[in-house]
């Protein structure tokens, strides 16, 4: 599976403020870039923190581009949530309507929450242990025909993916504002690396709106 992380952050590397509220970091041109990226993958993944903070629907909004890439009968990209404890609300927008939604969860998730998500239409992929095994869950997604996956956050999930060696490329829009705050989420939160840092190779720089997009390949 090819895994791309795509994010927008402030000039000082923050995804949002310390209140973890959605902030407009980029503009219309970057949103169009994001929709085209969504249309070119098989599924889009976020962590449950993003679902709880932003309630995204994760639809591609670029049917024409997807038809251009994959043909007029191509299915829209699936939606995926990494949610070890099944905290996704059953009425979340990510579960509403089409396309399909997968919830990656753990064996420790309460059974009543699992049942509620299944009732809401989600397909659960359950891995052993207290936390989702991302490598195992990704293998299950690949078995369901998902070969290209885009990750849109948040910082805890992105760090976990880098830690597991599952990221192939990274694109980041850097906006024209400073957010600050030691408790504000960053591109890669979690425990952080102290050695064996993931190395990136710069592939492209694109000016967009009042910021830039950096495209890296993971070495």
Short mmCIF file of C-alpha atoms in Angstrom, two decimals:
data_model
loop_
_atom_site.label_atom_id
_atom_site.label_comp_id
_atom_site.label_asym_id
_atom_site.label_seq_id
_atom_site.Cartn_x
_atom_site.Cartn_y
_atom_site.Cartn_z
CA UNK A 1 0.00 0.00 0.00
CA UNK A 2 1.24 3.49 -0.88
CA UNK A 3 0.68 5.89 2.03
CA UNK A 4 0.78 9.67 1.64
CA UNK A 5 0.45 12.13 4.53
CA UNK A 6 -1.07 15.47 3.57
CA UNK A 7 -1.48 18.33 6.04
CA UNK A 8 -1.69 22.09 6.44
CA UNK A 9 0.27 23.76 9.22
CA UNK A 10 1.19 27.25 10.35
CA UNK A 11 4.63 28.75 9.79
CA UNK A 12 5.58 27.48 13.26
CA UNK A 13 4.39 23.93 12.59
CA UNK A 14 1.00 23.92 14.35
CA UNK A 15 -2.08 22.14 13.00
CA UNK A 16 -4.46 24.20 15.15
CA UNK A 17 -4.50 26.22 18.36
CA UNK A 18 -4.16 24.87 21.92
CA UNK A 19 -7.99 24.74 21.96
CA UNK A 20 -7.77 22.19 19.10
CA UNK A 21 -10.38 24.06 17.11
CA UNK A 22 -10.38 24.04 13.32
CA UNK A 23 -8.42 26.99 11.92
CA UNK A 24 -8.30 28.16 8.30
CA UNK A 25 -4.58 27.79 7.59
CA UNK A 26 -4.79 27.54 3.79
CA UNK A 27 -7.10 29.01 1.14
CA UNK A 28 -9.24 27.92 -1.79
CA UNK A 29 -6.32 26.87 -3.99
CA UNK A 30 -5.00 24.46 -1.38
CA UNK A 31 -8.48 23.04 -0.77
CA UNK A 32 -8.71 22.31 -4.50
CA UNK A 33 -5.29 20.60 -4.31
CA UNK A 34 -6.52 18.52 -1.38
CA UNK A 35 -9.71 17.48 -3.19
CA UNK A 36 -7.68 16.38 -6.21
CA UNK A 37 -5.38 14.37 -3.94
CA UNK A 38 -8.42 12.72 -2.34
CA UNK A 39 -9.83 11.87 -5.75
CA UNK A 40 -6.57 10.13 -6.72
CA UNK A 41 -6.50 7.65 -3.80
CA UNK A 42 -8.58 4.67 -2.72
CA UNK A 43 -9.18 5.86 0.84
CA UNK A 44 -8.64 8.81 3.19
CA UNK A 45 -7.62 8.23 6.83
CA UNK A 46 -7.91 10.43 9.92
CA UNK A 47 -7.55 9.79 13.63
CA UNK A 48 -10.49 9.88 15.99
CA UNK A 49 -9.21 13.15 17.48
CA UNK A 50 -9.78 14.83 14.12
CA UNK A 51 -13.27 13.34 13.93
CA UNK A 52 -14.14 14.65 17.40
CA UNK A 53 -12.65 18.11 16.79
CA UNK A 54 -13.71 18.79 13.19
CA UNK A 55 -16.45 16.27 12.30
CA UNK A 56 -15.19 15.92 8.69
CA UNK A 57 -17.14 14.08 5.99
CA UNK A 58 -13.96 13.25 3.98
CA UNK A 59 -15.73 13.24 0.64
CA UNK A 60 -13.56 13.94 -2.40
CA UNK A 61 -15.66 16.77 -3.97
CA UNK A 62 -13.84 16.17 -7.26
CA UNK A 63 -15.80 13.51 -9.11
CA UNK A 64 -14.63 14.82 -12.49
CA UNK A 65 -10.97 14.39 -11.60
CA UNK A 66 -11.55 10.89 -10.23
CA UNK A 67 -13.42 9.93 -13.42
CA UNK A 68 -10.54 11.38 -15.42
CA UNK A 69 -7.98 9.30 -13.48
CA UNK A 70 -9.86 6.02 -12.98
CA UNK A 71 -12.76 6.10 -15.44
CA UNK A 72 -16.43 7.11 -15.19
CA UNK A 73 -17.45 4.10 -13.06
CA UNK A 74 -14.79 4.52 -10.36
CA UNK A 75 -16.02 4.33 -6.77
CA UNK A 76 -15.32 7.37 -4.56
CA UNK A 77 -12.46 6.95 -2.05
CA UNK A 78 -13.43 5.15 1.14
CA UNK A 79 -13.20 6.86 4.51
CA UNK A 80 -11.13 5.42 7.36
CA UNK A 81 -10.87 6.32 11.06
CA UNK A 82 -8.14 5.08 13.42
CA UNK A 83 -10.04 4.75 16.70
CA UNK A 84 -8.67 2.32 19.30
CA UNK A 85 -11.57 2.79 21.74
CA UNK A 86 -14.44 3.31 19.25
CA UNK A 87 -15.01 6.91 20.39
CA UNK A 88 -16.38 7.96 16.97
CA UNK A 89 -19.96 9.20 17.50
CA UNK A 90 -22.49 7.09 15.56
CA UNK A 91 -23.95 10.31 14.10
CA UNK A 92 -20.55 11.64 12.89
CA UNK A 93 -20.52 12.97 9.32
CA UNK A 94 -17.78 10.49 8.40
CA UNK A 95 -20.33 7.68 8.82
CA UNK A 96 -23.15 9.36 6.90
CA UNK A 97 -24.12 8.23 3.42
CA UNK A 98 -21.57 7.10 0.89
CA UNK A 99 -18.75 6.15 0.39
CA UNK A 100 -17.86 3.25 2.70
CA UNK A 101 -16.34 3.94 6.11
CA UNK A 102 -13.86 1.67 7.89
CA UNK A 103 -13.09 2.05 11.59
CA UNK A 104 -9.72 0.65 12.66
CA UNK A 105 -10.07 -0.32 16.29
CA UNK A 106 -8.63 -2.58 18.99
CA UNK A 107 -9.77 -5.65 20.82
CA UNK A 108 -10.07 -3.48 23.95
CA UNK A 109 -12.85 -1.30 22.49
CA UNK A 110 -16.15 -1.76 24.37
CA UNK A 111 -18.51 -4.09 22.55
CA UNK A 112 -21.48 -1.72 22.85
CA UNK A 113 -19.53 1.02 21.05
CA UNK A 114 -18.50 -1.42 18.35
CA UNK A 115 -22.13 -2.46 17.87
CA UNK A 116 -23.25 1.18 17.65
CA UNK A 117 -20.71 1.92 14.91
CA UNK A 118 -21.70 -1.18 12.96
CA UNK A 119 -25.34 -0.12 13.28
CA UNK A 120 -24.36 3.29 11.89
CA UNK A 121 -22.91 1.60 8.80
CA UNK A 122 -19.19 1.34 9.58
CA UNK A 123 -17.13 -1.73 8.79
CA UNK A 124 -14.83 -2.46 11.73
CA UNK A 125 -11.31 -3.80 11.38
CA UNK A 126 -10.30 -5.06 14.84
CA UNK A 127 -6.68 -5.76 15.78
CA UNK A 128 -5.35 -7.43 18.93
CA UNK A 129 -4.20 -5.41 21.93
CA UNK A 130 -5.18 -2.12 23.56
CA UNK A 131 -4.29 0.03 20.55
CA UNK A 132 -4.78 -0.36 16.84
CA UNK A 133 -1.93 -2.19 15.13
CA UNK A 134 -1.62 0.07 12.11
CA UNK A 135 0.48 -2.39 10.12
CA UNK A 136 -2.09 -5.16 10.65
CA UNK A 137 -5.01 -2.84 9.90
CA UNK A 138 -3.32 -1.58 6.72
CA UNK A 139 -2.84 -5.17 5.55
CA UNK A 140 -6.57 -5.70 6.04
CA UNK A 141 -7.35 -2.55 4.07
CA UNK A 142 -5.06 -3.71 1.25
CA UNK A 143 -6.92 -7.03 1.19
CA UNK A 144 -10.09 -5.00 0.57
CA UNK A 145 -8.57 -3.37 -2.51
CA UNK A 146 -7.15 -0.18 -0.97
CA UNK A 147 -3.77 0.36 -2.62
CA UNK A 148 -3.43 4.15 -2.26
CA UNK A 149 -4.14 5.79 1.10
CA UNK A 150 -3.99 9.47 2.06
CA UNK A 151 -3.66 10.46 5.72
CA UNK A 152 -5.00 13.86 6.82
CA UNK A 153 -4.14 13.88 10.52
CA UNK A 154 -3.97 14.42 13.32
CA UNK A 155 -0.52 14.70 14.79
CA UNK A 156 -0.73 11.63 17.06
CA UNK A 157 -1.72 9.40 14.14
CA UNK A 158 0.93 10.87 11.83
CA UNK A 159 3.67 10.25 14.40
CA UNK A 160 2.47 6.66 14.91
CA UNK A 161 2.62 6.06 11.15
CA UNK A 162 6.17 7.40 10.90
CA UNK A 163 7.14 5.36 13.97
CA UNK A 164 5.79 2.21 12.30
CA UNK A 165 7.60 2.99 9.04
CA UNK A 166 4.36 3.14 7.07
CA UNK A 167 4.69 6.55 5.36
CA UNK A 168 5.90 6.74 1.75
CA UNK A 169 5.48 10.46 1.05
CA UNK A 170 4.58 13.71 2.80
CA UNK A 171 3.04 16.90 1.43
CA UNK A 172 2.62 19.91 3.72
CA UNK A 173 1.05 23.28 3.06
CA UNK A 174 2.79 25.91 5.21
CA UNK A 175 0.53 28.89 5.79
CA UNK A 176 1.20 32.55 6.47
CA UNK A 177 0.37 32.69 10.17
CA UNK A 178 1.91 31.87 13.55
CA UNK A 179 -0.25 30.04 16.09
CA UNK A 180 2.13 29.26 18.94
CA UNK A 181 1.39 27.42 22.16
CA UNK A 182 3.32 24.58 23.76
CA UNK A 183 0.09 22.54 23.91
CA UNK A 184 -1.01 23.21 20.34
CA UNK A 185 -0.94 20.09 18.12
CA UNK A 186 1.93 19.77 15.66
CA UNK A 187 2.40 17.77 12.48
CA UNK A 188 3.80 14.78 14.40
CA UNK A 189 2.95 14.58 18.10
CA UNK A 190 3.19 11.42 20.19
CA UNK A 191 6.34 10.65 22.15
CA UNK A 192 8.68 11.94 19.45
CA UNK A 193 11.95 10.52 18.17
CA UNK A 194 15.25 10.81 20.00
CA UNK A 195 17.26 8.83 17.42
CA UNK A 196 16.77 7.15 14.05
CA UNK A 197 14.80 10.14 12.80
CA UNK A 198 12.81 9.49 9.61
CA UNK A 199 14.64 11.15 6.71
CA UNK A 200 12.92 13.00 3.89
CA UNK A 201 14.02 13.84 0.36
CA UNK A 202 12.59 17.09 -1.04
CA UNK A 203 10.84 16.44 -4.33
CA UNK A 204 9.02 19.70 -5.14
CA UNK A 205 8.19 23.17 -3.82
CA UNK A 206 4.99 24.88 -4.96
CA UNK A 207 3.82 28.38 -4.11
CA UNK A 208 0.08 28.39 -3.39
CA UNK A 209 -2.19 31.09 -1.96
CA UNK A 210 0.01 32.98 0.54
CA UNK A 211 2.07 29.95 1.48
CA UNK A 212 4.02 27.06 0.01
CA UNK A 213 3.50 23.34 -0.40
CA UNK A 214 6.49 21.09 0.23
CA UNK A 215 6.50 17.59 -1.24
CA UNK A 216 8.84 15.01 0.28
CA UNK A 217 9.54 11.35 -0.31
CA UNK A 218 10.41 9.27 2.75
CA UNK A 219 13.91 7.85 2.37
#
